[in-house]
Amino acid sequence: MSETPQSLETPAPRSPGKPGAWHHASLARALFSLALVLALGVLFPAEGAFFRLGTHQGALRQASVVGILACGLLPVILAGGIDLSVGSVLGLSAVVAAKLSIHAGEPAWLSVLLVLGMGAACGAASGSVVAFARVQPFVATLAMMVFARGLAKTTSGGTKVATAVPGPDGVLRYVEVPPLFRALDAQVLGGHVAAVTLVFLAIAAIVGVVCARHRLGRYLYAVGGNEEAARLSGVPVRATKILAYVISGVCAAAAGICQAAQEQQGDPEAGVTYELTAIAMVVIGGTSLKGGRGGMGLTLLGVLTIGYLDKILSINAVPEASRLMLTGAIVIVAAVAQKNT
């Protein structure tokens, strides 16, 4: 008897289009986590601050940049990998975006194109080391994390790239904030939504469609579910892994541009520990760290959960150190819950 391998043109039972018991359990856990966080805000409203519209607008705005990182991490984690370099690539992208837009005065389209290309190159480098050299994703992306952070500090000269531009004589002259930064830092839709939030939602929609409807998405699920079976079924495993990291790099670069626009400067230290928060968003949403299971809908729930948790702790004046410890604990709890599913 001979068995015909299942065609990858037809989504497998674990595909996002046909949710099973695992998907329903993950969705229930993600919704419960979000409800628990919102209940925490009701119990500790910080003298009514939680019930103000501005608090919720601020929560969405603050979660948008790290949410973009989470969108980029989703394909990598679906394929069974991890990317620790996204925070450093964000910092590097913020510096380069500020250099191009503020100091060089380059047009917005060129600055965005060059920065996104740089992010794609960083992702391709990490993915190539993982796919061809067979280095563990943790080690490969840890190396890229250190390299990108060092490159950001070298490019910026160790200082923030702001609107104070040194002239040939060493005297500082101040230039206007570039239109690209003003546009991304603006409030739109009657002043109720931040432009960066719309960028986040657009990126989430694009990555979500790729993962759920595109052939690359099916390849990601197949590689993360069983890499050897995927290879025997004709899936281009190496190319799939590299493309996953390229998407992550592009999203990190987009997040860096948004970060620079919000701060109106390029900070080489921007994005430190953001990778931890982004991973927490993906994991608490229910996407499996083992790969092969998850989706954008679950990731968005994770973004809301971590975003609101950070905002609630912030308005209640909880120190940042405690927030970081809590985020680490959340990742462990979510990972244990997945293991027992």
mmCIF file of C-alpha atoms in Angstrom:
data_model
loop_
_atom_site.group_PDB
_atom_site.id
_atom_site.type_symbol
_atom_site.label_atom_id
_atom_site.label_comp_id
_atom_site.label_asym_id
_atom_site.label_seq_id
_atom_site.Cartn_x
_atom_site.Cartn_y
_atom_site.Cartn_z
ATOM 1 C CA MET A 1 0.000 0.000 0.000
ATOM 2 C CA SER A 2 1.182 3.496 -0.735
ATOM 3 C CA GLU A 3 0.025 6.677 0.901
ATOM 4 C CA THR A 4 -0.396 9.906 -0.972
ATOM 5 C CA PRO A 5 0.941 12.878 0.998
ATOM 6 C CA GLN A 6 -1.717 15.398 1.890
ATOM 7 C CA SER A 7 -1.602 18.394 -0.423
ATOM 8 C CA LEU A 8 -0.659 21.666 1.184
ATOM 9 C CA GLU A 9 -3.141 23.426 -1.087
ATOM 10 C CA THR A 10 -5.865 22.196 1.271
ATOM 11 C CA PRO A 11 -5.573 23.542 4.818
ATOM 12 C CA ALA A 12 -4.875 20.890 7.400
ATOM 13 C CA PRO A 13 -7.228 20.455 10.350
ATOM 14 C CA ARG A 14 -4.988 22.737 12.432
ATOM 15 C CA SER A 15 -5.263 25.576 9.961
ATOM 16 C CA PRO A 16 -6.800 28.865 11.112
ATOM 17 C CA GLY A 17 -9.728 28.370 8.780
ATOM 18 C CA LYS A 18 -11.061 25.330 10.674
ATOM 19 C CA PRO A 19 -10.731 25.921 14.400
ATOM 20 C CA GLY A 20 -10.811 22.834 16.558
ATOM 21 C CA ALA A 21 -10.843 22.115 20.255
ATOM 22 C CA TRP A 22 -7.353 23.619 20.687
ATOM 23 C CA HIS A 23 -8.386 26.852 19.011
ATOM 24 C CA HIS A 24 -11.517 27.196 21.121
ATOM 25 C CA ALA A 25 -9.536 26.508 24.307
ATOM 26 C CA SER A 26 -6.904 29.098 23.348
ATOM 27 C CA LEU A 27 -9.547 31.656 22.470
ATOM 28 C CA ALA A 28 -11.301 31.073 25.780
ATOM 29 C CA ARG A 29 -8.032 31.517 27.705
ATOM 30 C CA ALA A 30 -7.170 34.705 25.791
ATOM 31 C CA LEU A 31 -10.601 36.222 26.375
ATOM 32 C CA PHE A 32 -10.479 35.249 30.040
ATOM 33 C CA SER A 33 -7.057 36.903 30.411
ATOM 34 C CA LEU A 34 -8.317 40.113 28.789
ATOM 35 C CA ALA A 35 -11.449 40.121 30.965
ATOM 36 C CA LEU A 36 -9.300 39.580 34.056
ATOM 37 C CA VAL A 37 -7.094 42.553 33.184
ATOM 38 C CA LEU A 38 -10.090 44.794 32.514
ATOM 39 C CA ALA A 39 -11.596 43.710 35.833
ATOM 40 C CA LEU A 40 -8.318 44.717 37.467
ATOM 41 C CA GLY A 41 -8.777 48.177 35.973
ATOM 42 C CA VAL A 42 -12.299 48.392 37.379
ATOM 43 C CA LEU A 43 -11.080 47.371 40.842
ATOM 44 C CA PHE A 44 -8.129 49.780 40.748
ATOM 45 C CA PRO A 45 -9.327 52.704 38.601
ATOM 46 C CA ALA A 46 -6.722 55.189 39.858
ATOM 47 C CA GLU A 47 -9.271 57.751 41.029
ATOM 48 C CA GLY A 48 -11.475 57.209 38.012
ATOM 49 C CA ALA A 49 -8.698 57.475 35.396
ATOM 50 C CA PHE A 50 -9.502 54.021 34.014
ATOM 51 C CA PHE A 51 -13.031 55.134 33.090
ATOM 52 C CA ARG A 52 -11.852 58.086 31.015
ATOM 53 C CA LEU A 53 -11.789 57.789 27.224
ATOM 54 C CA GLY A 54 -8.295 59.243 27.068
ATOM 55 C CA THR A 55 -6.945 56.326 29.112
ATOM 56 C CA HIS A 56 -8.195 53.787 26.571
ATOM 57 C CA GLN A 57 -6.938 55.879 23.660
ATOM 58 C CA GLY A 58 -3.563 56.075 25.361
ATOM 59 C CA ALA A 59 -3.512 52.326 25.997
ATOM 60 C CA LEU A 60 -4.076 51.581 22.310
ATOM 61 C CA ARG A 61 -1.480 54.130 21.246
ATOM 62 C CA GLN A 62 1.154 52.809 23.637
ATOM 63 C CA ALA A 63 0.491 49.188 22.671
ATOM 64 C CA SER A 64 0.664 49.896 18.926
ATOM 65 C CA VAL A 65 4.454 49.994 18.506
ATOM 66 C CA VAL A 66 5.062 46.770 20.452
ATOM 67 C CA GLY A 67 1.944 45.340 18.790
ATOM 68 C CA ILE A 68 3.644 45.794 15.408
ATOM 69 C CA LEU A 69 6.568 43.757 16.741
ATOM 70 C CA ALA A 70 4.116 41.065 17.875
ATOM 71 C CA CYS A 71 2.607 40.926 14.375
ATOM 72 C CA GLY A 72 6.070 40.302 12.950
ATOM 73 C CA LEU A 73 6.875 37.671 15.555
ATOM 74 C CA LEU A 74 3.737 35.670 14.754
ATOM 75 C CA PRO A 75 5.031 34.087 11.488
ATOM 76 C CA VAL A 76 8.369 33.276 13.136
ATOM 77 C CA ILE A 77 6.730 31.549 16.097
ATOM 78 C CA LEU A 78 4.250 29.744 13.842
ATOM 79 C CA ALA A 79 7.253 28.306 11.996
ATOM 80 C CA GLY A 80 8.715 27.071 15.286
ATOM 81 C CA GLY A 81 11.282 29.839 15.719
ATOM 82 C CA ILE A 82 11.855 32.870 17.898
ATOM 83 C CA ASP A 83 13.282 36.327 17.205
ATOM 84 C CA LEU A 84 15.032 38.108 20.065
ATOM 85 C CA SER A 85 16.427 40.846 17.814
ATOM 86 C CA VAL A 86 13.231 42.797 17.143
ATOM 87 C CA GLY A 87 13.813 45.339 19.917
ATOM 88 C CA SER A 88 17.344 46.105 18.700
ATOM 89 C CA VAL A 89 16.243 46.278 15.054
ATOM 90 C CA LEU A 90 13.570 48.733 16.198
ATOM 91 C CA GLY A 91 16.236 50.897 17.846
ATOM 92 C CA LEU A 92 18.473 50.754 14.773
ATOM 93 C CA SER A 93 15.544 51.616 12.505
ATOM 94 C CA ALA A 94 14.571 54.571 14.701
ATOM 95 C CA VAL A 95 18.105 55.957 14.470
ATOM 96 C CA VAL A 96 18.356 55.486 10.694
ATOM 97 C CA ALA A 97 14.869 56.932 10.135
ATOM 98 C CA ALA A 98 15.808 60.011 12.163
ATOM 99 C CA LYS A 99 19.131 60.346 10.347
ATOM 100 C CA LEU A 100 17.452 60.192 6.947
ATOM 101 C CA SER A 101 14.394 62.308 7.734
ATOM 102 C CA ILE A 102 15.836 64.925 10.105
ATOM 103 C CA HIS A 103 19.531 65.251 9.313
ATOM 104 C CA ALA A 104 19.608 64.319 5.617
ATOM 105 C CA GLY A 105 16.182 65.754 4.796
ATOM 106 C CA GLU A 106 15.284 62.819 2.565
ATOM 107 C CA PRO A 107 11.671 62.524 1.327
ATOM 108 C CA ALA A 108 9.334 60.362 3.385
ATOM 109 C CA TRP A 109 8.910 57.627 0.760
ATOM 110 C CA LEU A 110 12.664 57.152 0.403
ATOM 111 C CA SER A 111 13.283 57.129 4.160
ATOM 112 C CA VAL A 112 10.547 54.548 4.737
ATOM 113 C CA LEU A 113 11.735 52.376 1.841
ATOM 114 C CA LEU A 114 15.355 52.376 2.988
ATOM 115 C CA VAL A 115 14.510 51.652 6.618
ATOM 116 C CA LEU A 116 12.120 48.821 5.732
ATOM 117 C CA GLY A 117 14.773 47.400 3.403
ATOM 118 C CA MET A 118 17.298 47.491 6.229
ATOM 119 C CA GLY A 119 14.851 45.667 8.501
ATOM 120 C CA ALA A 120 14.270 43.042 5.824
ATOM 121 C CA ALA A 121 18.041 42.583 5.492
ATOM 122 C CA CYS A 122 18.395 42.048 9.250
ATOM 123 C CA GLY A 123 15.605 39.489 9.174
ATOM 124 C CA ALA A 124 17.063 37.748 6.131
ATOM 125 C CA ALA A 125 20.449 37.527 7.852
ATOM 126 C CA SER A 126 18.945 35.918 10.959
ATOM 127 C CA GLY A 127 16.774 33.595 8.892
ATOM 128 C CA SER A 128 19.690 32.509 6.711
ATOM 129 C CA VAL A 129 21.786 31.606 9.747
ATOM 130 C CA VAL A 130 18.866 29.579 11.118
ATOM 131 C CA ALA A 131 17.972 27.907 7.811
ATOM 132 C CA PHE A 132 21.374 27.235 6.268
ATOM 133 C CA ALA A 133 23.803 27.098 9.199
ATOM 134 C CA ARG A 134 21.180 25.290 11.333
ATOM 135 C CA VAL A 135 21.969 27.498 14.316
ATOM 136 C CA GLN A 136 19.301 27.560 17.002
ATOM 137 C CA PRO A 137 16.952 30.563 16.510
ATOM 138 C CA PHE A 138 17.664 31.698 20.065
ATOM 139 C CA VAL A 139 21.401 31.947 19.393
ATOM 140 C CA ALA A 140 21.115 33.391 15.879
ATOM 141 C CA THR A 141 18.710 36.152 16.862
ATOM 142 C CA LEU A 142 20.591 36.844 20.095
ATOM 143 C CA ALA A 143 23.642 37.569 17.951
ATOM 144 C CA MET A 144 21.577 39.858 15.713
ATOM 145 C CA MET A 145 20.153 41.577 18.790
ATOM 146 C CA VAL A 146 23.660 42.477 20.009
ATOM 147 C CA PHE A 147 24.882 43.413 16.519
ATOM 148 C CA ALA A 148 21.918 45.666 15.698
ATOM 149 C CA ARG A 149 22.142 47.447 19.050
ATOM 150 C CA GLY A 150 25.830 48.072 18.549
ATOM 151 C CA LEU A 151 25.207 49.314 15.001
ATOM 152 C CA ALA A 152 22.526 51.682 16.292
ATOM 153 C CA LYS A 153 24.943 53.185 18.804
ATOM 154 C CA THR A 154 27.696 53.438 16.203
ATOM 155 C CA THR A 155 25.429 55.096 13.648
ATOM 156 C CA SER A 156 24.109 57.624 16.162
ATOM 157 C CA GLY A 157 27.474 58.288 17.769
ATOM 158 C CA GLY A 158 26.028 57.103 21.057
ATOM 159 C CA THR A 159 23.603 60.021 21.271
ATOM 160 C CA LYS A 160 19.976 60.612 20.338
ATOM 161 C CA VAL A 161 19.383 61.795 16.770
ATOM 162 C CA ALA A 162 17.164 64.827 17.365
ATOM 163 C CA THR A 163 16.190 68.045 15.613
ATOM 164 C CA ALA A 164 19.363 69.725 16.884
ATOM 165 C CA VAL A 165 21.738 69.210 13.958
ATOM 166 C CA PRO A 166 25.442 70.069 14.354
ATOM 167 C CA GLY A 167 26.774 72.347 11.628
ATOM 168 C CA PRO A 168 30.258 72.338 10.014
ATOM 169 C CA ASP A 169 31.440 74.765 12.695
ATOM 170 C CA GLY A 170 30.118 72.546 15.474
ATOM 171 C CA VAL A 171 27.273 74.919 16.342
ATOM 172 C CA LEU A 172 23.873 73.279 16.759
ATOM 173 C CA ARG A 173 21.046 74.438 14.539
ATOM 174 C CA TYR A 174 17.476 73.356 15.013
ATOM 175 C CA VAL A 175 15.415 72.027 12.114
ATOM 176 C CA GLU A 176 11.710 71.342 11.864
ATOM 177 C CA VAL A 177 10.230 67.952 12.653
ATOM 178 C CA PRO A 178 9.908 66.164 9.287
ATOM 179 C CA PRO A 179 6.402 65.727 7.802
ATOM 180 C CA LEU A 180 6.697 61.931 8.095
ATOM 181 C CA PHE A 181 7.118 62.165 11.873
ATOM 182 C CA ARG A 182 4.312 64.703 12.226
ATOM 183 C CA ALA A 183 1.946 62.498 10.227
ATOM 184 C CA LEU A 184 2.674 59.371 12.259
ATOM 185 C CA ASP A 185 2.415 61.241 15.553
ATOM 186 C CA ALA A 186 -0.931 62.830 14.671
ATOM 187 C CA GLN A 187 -4.399 62.039 15.969
ATOM 188 C CA VAL A 188 -6.878 61.128 13.219
ATOM 189 C CA LEU A 189 -10.582 60.323 12.901
ATOM 190 C CA GLY A 190 -11.620 63.432 14.779
ATOM 191 C CA GLY A 191 -8.709 63.203 17.170
ATOM 192 C CA HIS A 192 -9.912 59.915 18.659
ATOM 193 C CA VAL A 193 -7.340 57.516 17.171
ATOM 194 C CA ALA A 194 -3.568 57.804 16.871
ATOM 195 C CA ALA A 195 -2.136 57.415 13.367
ATOM 196 C CA VAL A 196 0.325 54.829 14.680
ATOM 197 C CA THR A 197 -2.645 52.710 15.807
ATOM 198 C CA LEU A 198 -3.948 52.678 12.225
ATOM 199 C CA VAL A 199 -0.488 51.609 11.045
ATOM 200 C CA PHE A 200 -0.561 48.778 13.585
ATOM 201 C CA LEU A 201 -4.013 47.639 12.452
ATOM 202 C CA ALA A 202 -2.989 47.768 8.784
ATOM 203 C CA ILE A 203 0.114 45.644 9.456
ATOM 204 C CA ALA A 204 -1.946 43.219 11.558
ATOM 205 C CA ALA A 205 -4.438 42.856 8.685
ATOM 206 C CA ILE A 206 -1.696 42.216 6.107
ATOM 207 C CA VAL A 207 0.206 39.686 8.220
ATOM 208 C CA GLY A 208 -3.067 38.063 9.278
ATOM 209 C CA VAL A 209 -4.136 37.548 5.659
ATOM 210 C CA VAL A 210 -0.709 36.130 4.767
ATOM 211 C CA CYS A 211 -0.830 33.646 7.645
ATOM 212 C CA ALA A 212 -4.459 32.623 7.140
ATOM 213 C CA ARG A 213 -4.999 32.788 3.377
ATOM 214 C CA HIS A 214 -1.684 32.805 1.527
ATOM 215 C CA ARG A 215 0.385 29.778 0.538
ATOM 216 C CA LEU A 216 3.222 31.093 2.695
ATOM 217 C CA GLY A 217 0.891 30.912 5.679
ATOM 218 C CA ARG A 218 0.176 27.245 5.025
ATOM 219 C CA TYR A 219 3.901 26.636 4.743
ATOM 220 C CA LEU A 220 4.478 28.357 8.090
ATOM 221 C CA TYR A 221 1.937 26.128 9.827
ATOM 222 C CA ALA A 222 3.371 23.040 8.150
ATOM 223 C CA VAL A 223 6.986 23.809 9.098
ATOM 224 C CA GLY A 224 6.030 24.654 12.671
ATOM 225 C CA GLY A 225 3.826 21.579 13.016
ATOM 226 C CA ASN A 226 6.316 19.035 11.686
ATOM 227 C CA GLU A 227 9.369 20.283 9.819
ATOM 228 C CA GLU A 228 10.474 16.896 8.495
ATOM 229 C CA ALA A 229 6.991 16.005 7.243
ATOM 230 C CA ALA A 230 6.755 19.415 5.609
ATOM 231 C CA ARG A 231 10.071 18.874 3.826
ATOM 232 C CA LEU A 232 8.982 15.445 2.555
ATOM 233 C CA SER A 233 5.733 17.012 1.330
ATOM 234 C CA GLY A 234 7.637 19.454 -0.851
ATOM 235 C CA VAL A 235 7.526 22.536 1.339
ATOM 236 C CA PRO A 236 10.544 24.830 0.795
ATOM 237 C CA VAL A 237 11.482 24.792 4.469
ATOM 238 C CA ARG A 238 14.551 27.015 4.248
ATOM 239 C CA ALA A 239 12.834 29.681 2.167
ATOM 240 C CA THR A 240 9.820 29.602 4.483
ATOM 241 C CA LYS A 241 11.973 30.185 7.550
ATOM 242 C CA ILE A 242 13.891 33.026 5.901
ATOM 243 C CA LEU A 243 10.668 34.732 4.769
ATOM 244 C CA ALA A 244 9.270 34.458 8.292
ATOM 245 C CA TYR A 245 12.285 36.327 9.677
ATOM 246 C CA VAL A 246 12.124 38.853 6.835
ATOM 247 C CA ILE A 247 8.533 39.662 7.833
ATOM 248 C CA SER A 248 9.672 40.043 11.430
ATOM 249 C CA GLY A 249 12.489 42.367 10.382
ATOM 250 C CA VAL A 250 10.211 44.528 8.234
ATOM 251 C CA CYS A 251 7.699 44.841 11.073
ATOM 252 C CA ALA A 252 10.488 45.763 13.509
ATOM 253 C CA ALA A 253 11.651 48.451 11.078
ATOM 254 C CA ALA A 254 8.101 49.810 10.753
ATOM 255 C CA ALA A 255 7.834 49.879 14.538
ATOM 256 C CA GLY A 256 11.138 51.760 14.679
ATOM 257 C CA ILE A 257 9.841 54.444 12.321
ATOM 258 C CA CYS A 258 6.715 54.832 14.457
ATOM 259 C CA GLN A 259 8.802 54.963 17.637
ATOM 260 C CA ALA A 260 11.021 57.692 16.184
ATOM 261 C CA ALA A 261 7.950 59.640 15.068
ATOM 262 C CA GLN A 262 6.363 59.466 18.519
ATOM 263 C CA GLU A 263 9.562 60.576 20.252
ATOM 264 C CA GLN A 264 10.516 62.929 17.372
ATOM 265 C CA GLN A 265 14.057 61.596 17.597
ATOM 266 C CA GLY A 266 16.054 58.449 17.010
ATOM 267 C CA ASP A 267 17.171 56.888 20.286
ATOM 268 C CA PRO A 268 19.796 54.094 20.001
ATOM 269 C CA GLU A 269 18.440 52.688 23.276
ATOM 270 C CA ALA A 270 14.857 52.505 21.973
ATOM 271 C CA GLY A 271 13.228 49.096 22.066
ATOM 272 C CA VAL A 272 15.173 47.646 24.997
ATOM 273 C CA THR A 273 13.110 44.741 26.469
ATOM 274 C CA TYR A 274 10.430 45.263 23.783
ATOM 275 C CA GLU A 275 11.116 41.757 22.489
ATOM 276 C CA LEU A 276 10.006 40.325 25.836
ATOM 277 C CA THR A 277 6.738 42.261 25.744
ATOM 278 C CA ALA A 278 6.077 41.327 22.106
ATOM 279 C CA ILE A 279 6.676 37.633 22.793
ATOM 280 C CA ALA A 280 4.364 37.872 25.810
ATOM 281 C CA MET A 281 1.649 39.360 23.590
ATOM 282 C CA VAL A 282 1.885 36.496 21.104
ATOM 283 C CA VAL A 283 2.074 33.792 23.755
ATOM 284 C CA ILE A 284 -0.684 35.062 26.042
ATOM 285 C CA GLY A 285 -2.908 35.265 22.977
ATOM 286 C CA GLY A 286 -2.534 31.514 22.664
ATOM 287 C CA THR A 287 -0.060 30.998 19.820
ATOM 288 C CA SER A 288 2.037 27.946 20.640
ATOM 289 C CA LEU A 289 5.764 28.461 21.211
ATOM 290 C CA LYS A 290 6.254 24.998 19.724
ATOM 291 C CA GLY A 291 4.999 26.282 16.396
ATOM 292 C CA GLY A 292 2.217 25.221 14.051
ATOM 293 C CA ARG A 293 -0.671 26.665 16.052
ATOM 294 C CA GLY A 294 -1.995 30.174 16.542
ATOM 295 C CA GLY A 295 -3.219 33.122 14.514
ATOM 296 C CA MET A 296 -3.524 36.877 14.246
ATOM 297 C CA GLY A 297 -6.868 37.053 16.059
ATOM 298 C CA LEU A 298 -5.331 35.456 19.141
ATOM 299 C CA THR A 299 -2.297 37.746 18.868
ATOM 300 C CA LEU A 300 -4.515 40.841 18.811
ATOM 301 C CA LEU A 301 -6.166 39.664 22.022
ATOM 302 C CA GLY A 302 -2.707 39.291 23.522
ATOM 303 C CA VAL A 303 -1.783 42.822 22.425
ATOM 304 C CA LEU A 304 -4.899 44.206 24.113
ATOM 305 C CA THR A 305 -4.276 42.190 27.271
ATOM 306 C CA ILE A 306 -0.652 43.259 27.730
ATOM 307 C CA GLY A 307 -1.393 46.800 26.543
ATOM 308 C CA TYR A 308 -4.196 47.310 29.045
ATOM 309 C CA LEU A 309 -2.226 45.626 31.818
ATOM 310 C CA ASP A 310 0.692 47.994 31.260
ATOM 311 C CA LYS A 311 -1.643 50.998 31.185
ATOM 312 C CA ILE A 312 -3.464 49.974 34.367
ATOM 313 C CA LEU A 313 -0.192 49.448 36.200
ATOM 314 C CA SER A 314 1.067 52.795 34.869
ATOM 315 C CA ILE A 315 -1.918 54.851 36.036
ATOM 316 C CA ASN A 316 -1.608 53.172 39.433
ATOM 317 C CA ALA A 317 2.048 54.271 39.617
ATOM 318 C CA VAL A 318 3.484 50.734 39.666
ATOM 319 C CA PRO A 319 7.271 50.950 39.075
ATOM 320 C CA GLU A 320 8.608 49.827 35.690
ATOM 321 C CA ALA A 321 10.793 47.177 37.332
ATOM 322 C CA SER A 322 7.726 45.514 38.795
ATOM 323 C CA ARG A 323 5.985 45.659 35.428
ATOM 324 C CA LEU A 324 8.901 43.874 33.773
ATOM 325 C CA MET A 325 8.869 41.147 36.414
ATOM 326 C CA LEU A 326 5.128 40.708 35.937
ATOM 327 C CA THR A 327 5.565 40.430 32.159
ATOM 328 C CA GLY A 328 8.148 37.682 32.643
ATOM 329 C CA ALA A 329 5.828 35.831 34.979
ATOM 330 C CA ILE A 330 3.005 36.101 32.431
ATOM 331 C CA VAL A 331 5.150 34.427 29.758
ATOM 332 C CA ILE A 332 5.885 31.502 32.090
ATOM 333 C CA VAL A 333 2.236 31.075 33.084
ATOM 334 C CA ALA A 334 1.086 31.196 29.446
ATOM 335 C CA ALA A 335 3.748 28.670 28.382
ATOM 336 C CA VAL A 336 2.752 26.264 31.199
ATOM 337 C CA ALA A 337 -0.922 26.616 30.248
ATOM 338 C CA GLN A 338 -0.093 25.746 26.632
ATOM 339 C CA LYS A 339 1.927 22.715 27.689
ATOM 340 C CA ASN A 340 -0.974 21.333 29.668
ATOM 341 C CA THR A 341 -3.404 21.763 26.764
#
